[in-house]
XYZ file of C-alpha atoms in Angstrom:
432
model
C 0.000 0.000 0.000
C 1.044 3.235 -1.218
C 2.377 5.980 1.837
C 0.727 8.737 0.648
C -1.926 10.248 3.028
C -5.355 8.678 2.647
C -7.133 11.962 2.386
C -4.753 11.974 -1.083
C -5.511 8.584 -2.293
C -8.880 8.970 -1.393
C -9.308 12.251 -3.301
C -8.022 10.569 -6.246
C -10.476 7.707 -6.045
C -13.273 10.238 -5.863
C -11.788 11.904 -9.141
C -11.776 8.146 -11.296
C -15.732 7.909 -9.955
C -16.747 11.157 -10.679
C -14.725 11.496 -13.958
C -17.482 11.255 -17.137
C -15.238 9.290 -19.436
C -14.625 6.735 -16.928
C -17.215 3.826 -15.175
C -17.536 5.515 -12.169
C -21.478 6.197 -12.641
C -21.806 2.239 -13.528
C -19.418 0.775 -11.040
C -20.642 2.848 -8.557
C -24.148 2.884 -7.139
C -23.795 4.613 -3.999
C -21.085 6.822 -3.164
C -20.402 8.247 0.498
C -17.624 10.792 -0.144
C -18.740 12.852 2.938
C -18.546 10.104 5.714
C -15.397 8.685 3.093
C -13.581 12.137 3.652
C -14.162 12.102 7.492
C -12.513 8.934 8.075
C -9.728 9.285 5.754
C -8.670 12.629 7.739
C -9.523 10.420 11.175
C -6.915 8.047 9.861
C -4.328 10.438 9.262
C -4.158 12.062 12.195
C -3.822 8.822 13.997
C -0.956 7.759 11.345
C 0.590 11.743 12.202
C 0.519 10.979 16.486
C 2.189 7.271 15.659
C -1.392 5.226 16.963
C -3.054 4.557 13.757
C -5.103 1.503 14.073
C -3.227 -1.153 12.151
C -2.262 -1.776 8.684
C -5.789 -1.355 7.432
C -6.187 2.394 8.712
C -6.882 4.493 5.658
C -7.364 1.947 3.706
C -9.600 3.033 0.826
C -12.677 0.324 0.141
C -15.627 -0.130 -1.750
C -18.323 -2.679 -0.809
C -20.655 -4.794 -2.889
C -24.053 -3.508 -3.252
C -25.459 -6.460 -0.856
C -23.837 -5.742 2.227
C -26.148 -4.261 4.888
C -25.188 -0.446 6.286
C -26.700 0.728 9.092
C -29.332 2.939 7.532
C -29.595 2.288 4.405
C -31.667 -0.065 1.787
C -29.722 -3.543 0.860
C -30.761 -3.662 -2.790
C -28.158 -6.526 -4.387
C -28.393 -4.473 -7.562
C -32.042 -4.790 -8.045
C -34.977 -2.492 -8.159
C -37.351 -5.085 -6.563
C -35.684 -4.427 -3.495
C -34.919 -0.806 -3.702
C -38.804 -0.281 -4.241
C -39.518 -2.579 -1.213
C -37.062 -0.136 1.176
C -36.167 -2.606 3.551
C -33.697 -0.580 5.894
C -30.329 -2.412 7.246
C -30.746 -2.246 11.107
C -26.912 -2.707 11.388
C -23.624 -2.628 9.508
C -23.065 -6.469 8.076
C -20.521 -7.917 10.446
C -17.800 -7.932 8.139
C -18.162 -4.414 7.220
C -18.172 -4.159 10.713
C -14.700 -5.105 11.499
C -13.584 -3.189 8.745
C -14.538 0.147 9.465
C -13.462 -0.895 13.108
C -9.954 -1.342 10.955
C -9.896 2.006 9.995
C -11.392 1.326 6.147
C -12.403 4.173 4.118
C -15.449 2.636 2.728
C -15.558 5.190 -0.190
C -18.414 3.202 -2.376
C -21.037 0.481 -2.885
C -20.742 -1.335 -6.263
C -22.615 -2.360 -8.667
C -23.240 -6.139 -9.394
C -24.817 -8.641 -11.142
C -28.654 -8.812 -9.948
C -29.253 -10.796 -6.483
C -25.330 -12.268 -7.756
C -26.487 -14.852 -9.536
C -23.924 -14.154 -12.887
C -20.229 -14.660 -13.352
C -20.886 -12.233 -16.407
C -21.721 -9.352 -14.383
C -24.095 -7.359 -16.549
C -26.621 -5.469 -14.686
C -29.594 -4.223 -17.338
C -31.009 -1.595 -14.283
C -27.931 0.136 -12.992
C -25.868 -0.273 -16.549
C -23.008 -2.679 -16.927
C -19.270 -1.397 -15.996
C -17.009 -1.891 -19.273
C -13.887 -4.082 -18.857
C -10.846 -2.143 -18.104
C -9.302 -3.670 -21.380
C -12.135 -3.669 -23.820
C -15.436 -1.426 -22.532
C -17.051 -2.910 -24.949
C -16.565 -6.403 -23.092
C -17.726 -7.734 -19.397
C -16.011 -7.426 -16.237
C -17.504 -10.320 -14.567
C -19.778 -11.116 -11.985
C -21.087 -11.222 -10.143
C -18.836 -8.356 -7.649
C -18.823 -6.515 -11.713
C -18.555 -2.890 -9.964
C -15.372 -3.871 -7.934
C -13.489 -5.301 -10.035
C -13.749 -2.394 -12.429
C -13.472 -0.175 -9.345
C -10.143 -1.437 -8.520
C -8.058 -2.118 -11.475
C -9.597 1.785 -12.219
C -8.462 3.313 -9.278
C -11.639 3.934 -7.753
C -10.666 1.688 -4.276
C -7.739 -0.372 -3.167
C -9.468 -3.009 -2.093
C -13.132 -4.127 -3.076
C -15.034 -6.497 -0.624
C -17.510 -9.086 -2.277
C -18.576 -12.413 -1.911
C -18.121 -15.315 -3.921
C -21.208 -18.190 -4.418
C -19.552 -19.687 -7.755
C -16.542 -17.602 -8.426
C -18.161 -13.894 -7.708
C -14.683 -12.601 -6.645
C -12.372 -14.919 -8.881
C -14.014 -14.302 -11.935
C -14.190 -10.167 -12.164
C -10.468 -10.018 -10.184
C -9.587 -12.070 -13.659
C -11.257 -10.633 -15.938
C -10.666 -7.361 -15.010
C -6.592 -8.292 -14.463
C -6.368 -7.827 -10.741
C -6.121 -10.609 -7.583
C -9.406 -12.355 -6.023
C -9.837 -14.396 -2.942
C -12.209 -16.786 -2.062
C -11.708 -18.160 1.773
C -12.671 -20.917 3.067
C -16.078 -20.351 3.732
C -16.098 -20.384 7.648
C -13.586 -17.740 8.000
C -15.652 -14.972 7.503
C -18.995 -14.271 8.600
C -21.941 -13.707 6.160
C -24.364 -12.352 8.209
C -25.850 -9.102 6.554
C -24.765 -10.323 3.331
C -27.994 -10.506 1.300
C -27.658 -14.103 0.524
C -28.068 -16.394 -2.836
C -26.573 -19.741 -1.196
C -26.492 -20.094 2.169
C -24.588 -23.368 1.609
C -22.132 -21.770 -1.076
C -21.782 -17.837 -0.007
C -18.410 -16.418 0.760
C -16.955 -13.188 1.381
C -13.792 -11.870 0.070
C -11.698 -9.231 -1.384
C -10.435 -8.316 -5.182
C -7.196 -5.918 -4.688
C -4.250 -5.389 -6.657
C -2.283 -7.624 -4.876
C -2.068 -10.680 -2.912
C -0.898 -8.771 0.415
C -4.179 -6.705 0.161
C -6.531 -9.487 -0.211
C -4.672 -11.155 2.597
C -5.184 -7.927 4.699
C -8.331 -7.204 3.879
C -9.426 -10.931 4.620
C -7.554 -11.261 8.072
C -9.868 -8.647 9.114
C -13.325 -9.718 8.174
C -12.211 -12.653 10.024
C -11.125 -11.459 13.146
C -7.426 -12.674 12.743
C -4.450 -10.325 13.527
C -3.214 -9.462 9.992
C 0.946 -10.582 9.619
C 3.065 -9.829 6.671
C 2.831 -12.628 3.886
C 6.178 -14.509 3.403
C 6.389 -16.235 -0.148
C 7.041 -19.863 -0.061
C 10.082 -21.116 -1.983
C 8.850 -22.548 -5.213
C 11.904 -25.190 -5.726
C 9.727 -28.113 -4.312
C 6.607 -26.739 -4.200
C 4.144 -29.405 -5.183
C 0.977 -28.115 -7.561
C -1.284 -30.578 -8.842
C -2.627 -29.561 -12.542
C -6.460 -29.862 -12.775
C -6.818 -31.872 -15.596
C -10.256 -32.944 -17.372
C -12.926 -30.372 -17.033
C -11.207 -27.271 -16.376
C -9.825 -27.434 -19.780
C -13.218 -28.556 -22.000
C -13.559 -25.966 -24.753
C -10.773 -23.652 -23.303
C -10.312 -20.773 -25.846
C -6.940 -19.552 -27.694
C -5.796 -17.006 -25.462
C -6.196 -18.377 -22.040
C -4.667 -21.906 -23.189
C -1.392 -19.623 -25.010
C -1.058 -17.350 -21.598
C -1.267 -20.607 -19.459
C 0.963 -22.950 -21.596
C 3.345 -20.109 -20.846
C 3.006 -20.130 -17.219
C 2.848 -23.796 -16.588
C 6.678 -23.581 -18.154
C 7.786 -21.067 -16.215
C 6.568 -22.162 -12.825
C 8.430 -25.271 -13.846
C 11.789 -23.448 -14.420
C 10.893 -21.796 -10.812
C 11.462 -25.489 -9.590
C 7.535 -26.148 -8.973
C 6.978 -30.086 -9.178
C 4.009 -30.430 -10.816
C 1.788 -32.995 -11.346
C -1.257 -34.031 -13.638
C -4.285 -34.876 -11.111
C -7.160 -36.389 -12.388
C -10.198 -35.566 -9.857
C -12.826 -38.071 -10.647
C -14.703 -36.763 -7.882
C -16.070 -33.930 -10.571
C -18.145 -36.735 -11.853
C -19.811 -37.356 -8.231
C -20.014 -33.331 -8.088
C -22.276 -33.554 -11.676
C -24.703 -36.063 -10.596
C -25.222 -34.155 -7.274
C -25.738 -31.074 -9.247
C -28.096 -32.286 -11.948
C -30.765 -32.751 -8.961
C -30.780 -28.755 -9.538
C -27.902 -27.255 -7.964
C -27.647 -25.302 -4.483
C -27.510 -21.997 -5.699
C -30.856 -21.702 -7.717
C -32.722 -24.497 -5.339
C -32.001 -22.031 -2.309
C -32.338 -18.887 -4.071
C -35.979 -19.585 -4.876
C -36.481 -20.143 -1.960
C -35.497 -16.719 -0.741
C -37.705 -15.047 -3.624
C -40.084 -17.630 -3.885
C -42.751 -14.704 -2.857
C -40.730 -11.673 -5.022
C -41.143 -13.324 -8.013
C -45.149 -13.860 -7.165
C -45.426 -9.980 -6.858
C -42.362 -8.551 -8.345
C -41.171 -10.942 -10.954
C -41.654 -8.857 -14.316
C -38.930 -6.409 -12.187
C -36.362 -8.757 -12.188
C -33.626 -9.225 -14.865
C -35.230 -12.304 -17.112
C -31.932 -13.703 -17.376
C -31.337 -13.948 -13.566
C -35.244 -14.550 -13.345
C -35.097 -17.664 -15.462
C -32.088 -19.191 -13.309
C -34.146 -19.000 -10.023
C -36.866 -20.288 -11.176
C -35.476 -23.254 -12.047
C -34.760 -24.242 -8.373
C -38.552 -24.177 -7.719
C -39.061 -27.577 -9.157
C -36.541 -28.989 -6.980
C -38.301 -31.540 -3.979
C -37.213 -31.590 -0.771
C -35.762 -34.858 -0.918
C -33.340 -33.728 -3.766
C -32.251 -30.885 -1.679
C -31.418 -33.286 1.112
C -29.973 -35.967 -0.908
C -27.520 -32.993 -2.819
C -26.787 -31.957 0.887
C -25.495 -35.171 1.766
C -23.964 -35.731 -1.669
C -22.222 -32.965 -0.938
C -21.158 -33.455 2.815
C -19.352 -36.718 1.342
C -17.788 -35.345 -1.252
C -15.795 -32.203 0.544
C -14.580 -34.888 2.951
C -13.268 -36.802 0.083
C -11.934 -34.286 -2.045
C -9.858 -32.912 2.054
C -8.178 -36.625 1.432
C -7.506 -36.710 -2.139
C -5.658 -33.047 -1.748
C -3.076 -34.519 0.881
C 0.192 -34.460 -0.387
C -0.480 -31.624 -2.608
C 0.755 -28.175 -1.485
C -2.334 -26.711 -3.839
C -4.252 -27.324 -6.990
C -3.612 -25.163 -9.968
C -5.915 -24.737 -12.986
C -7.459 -21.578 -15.468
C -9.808 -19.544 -13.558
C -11.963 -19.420 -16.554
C -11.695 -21.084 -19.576
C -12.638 -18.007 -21.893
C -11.664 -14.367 -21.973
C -13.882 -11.467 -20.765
C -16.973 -11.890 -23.579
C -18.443 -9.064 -26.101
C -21.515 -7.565 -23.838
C -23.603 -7.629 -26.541
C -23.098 -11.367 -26.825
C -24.689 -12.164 -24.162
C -27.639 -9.957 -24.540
C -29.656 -13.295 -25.963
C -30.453 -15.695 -23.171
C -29.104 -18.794 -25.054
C -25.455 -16.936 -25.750
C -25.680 -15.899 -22.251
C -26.423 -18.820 -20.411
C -23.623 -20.176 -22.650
C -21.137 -17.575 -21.363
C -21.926 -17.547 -18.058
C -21.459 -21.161 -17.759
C -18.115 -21.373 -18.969
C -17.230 -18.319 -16.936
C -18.278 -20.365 -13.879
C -17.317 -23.939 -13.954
C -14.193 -23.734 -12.985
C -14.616 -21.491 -10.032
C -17.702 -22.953 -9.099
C -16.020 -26.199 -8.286
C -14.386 -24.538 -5.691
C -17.283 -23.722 -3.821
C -18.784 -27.343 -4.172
C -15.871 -28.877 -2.508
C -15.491 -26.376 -0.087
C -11.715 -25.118 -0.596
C -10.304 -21.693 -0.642
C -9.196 -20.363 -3.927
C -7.262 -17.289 -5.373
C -6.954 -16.012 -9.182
C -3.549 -14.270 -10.043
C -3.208 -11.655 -13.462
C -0.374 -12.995 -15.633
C 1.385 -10.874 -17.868
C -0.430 -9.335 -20.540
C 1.050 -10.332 -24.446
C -2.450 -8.441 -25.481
C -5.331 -6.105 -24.936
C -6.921 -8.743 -22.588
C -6.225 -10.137 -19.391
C -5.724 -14.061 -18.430
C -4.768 -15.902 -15.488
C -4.533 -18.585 -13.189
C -6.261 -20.254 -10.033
C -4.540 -21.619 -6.914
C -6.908 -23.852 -4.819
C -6.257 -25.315 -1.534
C -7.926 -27.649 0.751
C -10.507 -25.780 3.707
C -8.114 -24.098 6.593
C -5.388 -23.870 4.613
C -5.668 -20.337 3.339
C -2.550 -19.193 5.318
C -0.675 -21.497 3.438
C -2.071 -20.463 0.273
C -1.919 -16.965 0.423
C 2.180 -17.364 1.082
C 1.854 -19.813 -2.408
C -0.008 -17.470 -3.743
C 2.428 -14.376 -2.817
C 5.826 -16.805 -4.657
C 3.773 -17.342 -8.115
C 2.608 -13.367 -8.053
C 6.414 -12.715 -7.459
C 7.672 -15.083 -10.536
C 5.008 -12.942 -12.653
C 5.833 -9.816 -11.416
């Protein structure tokens, strides 16, 4: 993090929002520059007497648009729940510790609607262009801060992550994403789509941030990141699925990386995970995410449903034809298949794989809902997997040959995000 006063950096966050050529008015939907301003100089004048609060203080942040503030309507970028005006009674927990940090929260961003999209368009609060392409889509479903970082409109953007929600913009958009292992973090005041799958974590430009930033939604001291050494490290290759219909660029930029992590002295290995196959036939009962969903809007879409995005619209509604004793059977599908997939990661230091198998798509591709459910699944499968099995999981920017970004995914077993994060700090390094 940059030493300059946060008052300064701040100020120049406010300037990429409010400037009219940029994606501040899309990847923004609220913006608190009063209460933003007040803290920032609060934080510098504890840095100025030597007590600042820890590394955190001053800290400029933006927060999805689904976390509860004190206050203020939660609407998960939809104007359903705007219109119904449902006022937060407190700040969401994680916020919470955050602002008890010394964060700057400077913004709410924009997302996809109730976050159920890796694409991340948003047809009633716009869609923020990728930072490469405008013409293309950051990702969802955290869309607004992902664009809000790699613009300079927040250091650090807090989201959550059901299916890849942070992974997917952080790559897209060419900047680091964490997903934790779910437990770490609380996601009370979170407006939920899974409570079986939800996560919360940050997108930041750099590993150290996300690390930060995620030691204190969890309530953990934060502590400087060491890299690992890489001679030795073991990384199991993904193989199978996460490489199905891969496109040109992604399978160039991680041919290229799989070599050099090599010449870094990285043992890797070619795992095949048949458990996948166990994960598809729990899935094709109807999936967590739109089974428990409905159930959340199950009375919105009764009253409200013409005011929700078709696209997302269509995808809950396919979790109302789910029975119960699907729902219970995928639970306990499930609940055996994260213990198996703890045991089939021993020995490995971390799983590596594509975060996505395609590159950030046109947004008028996926403006028909065939093209877009297309898009959005490829976008997802890969991160998604993640979340099935429980692990934590972090997507790392490699070097850009052209105008868009790629990357790669490190994925470690539950706990072991500690570990990961130092993994994750070496391979940044070697790219850097």
């Amino acid at each position: 993090m940059t030493k300059m006063l946060s008052r300064d950096r701040l100020e120049q966050a406010l300037s990429r929002i409010a400037d009219p050529s940029g994606e501040g008015a899309r990847a923004c939907l609220m913006v608190y520059a009063d209460t933003a301003r007040q803290a920032a100089d609060a934080a510098d004048g504890r840095a100025k007497t030597g007590k600042p609060l820890g590394p955190m203080d001053g800290v400029v942040v933006s927060i999805k648009d689904l976390f509860d503030l004190k206050g203020e309507v939660t609407r998960a970028g939809s104007r359903v729940l705007a219109d119904e005006g449902l006022v937060a009674a407190a700040d969401a927990p994680a916020i919470a510790r955050l602002k008890a940090a010394g964060a700057v929260i400077v913004a709410k961003t924009n997302m996809s609607e109730f976050a159920f999209s890796g694409v991340g368009v948003n047809p009633h609060f716009g869609t923020p262009g990728n930072p490469f392409d405008r013409s293309r889509a950051p990702g969802g479903s955290t869309s607004g801060g992902g664009v809000a970082v790699a613009d300079g409109m927040c250091e650090i953007a807090i989201g959550t992550d059901t299916g890849g929600s942070t992974r997917i913009p952080a790559a897209l958009c060419g900047i680091v994403g964490w997903k934790p292992s779910k437990q770490r973090v609380p996601t009370d005041g979170a407006f939920p789509l899974s409570f079986t799958l939800d996560s919360i974590g940050p997108l930041a430009r750099s590993v150290a941030d996300c690390a930060l930033a995620d030691a204190v939604m969890a309530g953990d001291k934060p502590e400087t990141i060491e890299p690992v050494s890489l001679s030795g490290l073991k990384l199991g290759i993904w193989q199978g699925v996460p490489f199905e219909g891969i496109d040109g660029t992604v399978s160039a930029a991680w041919s290229a990386a799989v070599v050099r992590l090599g010449r870094a002295g990285v043992r890797l290995t070619d795992e095949a995970i048949v458990l996948v196959e166990d994960m598809v036939q729990v899935n094709a009962k109807g999936g967590f995410a739109p089974t428990e969903s409905f159930a959340i809007h199950r009375e919105r879409l009764k009253s409200h449903g013409a005011g929700i995005d078709q696209l997302i619209r269509a995808r809950i509604e396919r979790g109302g034809t789910v029975p119960a004793y699907d729902y219970v059977d995928m639970m306990q599908g499930r609940k055996r298949l994260v213990q198996a997939m703890h045991a089939r990661l021993e020995g490995l230091d971390a799983l590596v794989l594509p975060t996505t198998a395609i590159v950030a798509p046109k947004i008028s591709d996926v403006a028909a809902a065939d093209e877009f459910g297309r898009k959005n699944a490829m976008l997802l499968r890969n991160t998604s997997m993640i979340n099935f099995f429980d692990l934590c999981a972090i997507s790392l920017p490699l070097p850009r040959d052209g105008a868009l970004s790629t990357w790669l995914m490190l994925a470690g077993r539950n706990g072991s995000d500690a570990k990961l994060f130092r993994i994750a700090a070496a391979v940044e390094r070697l790219f850097n």
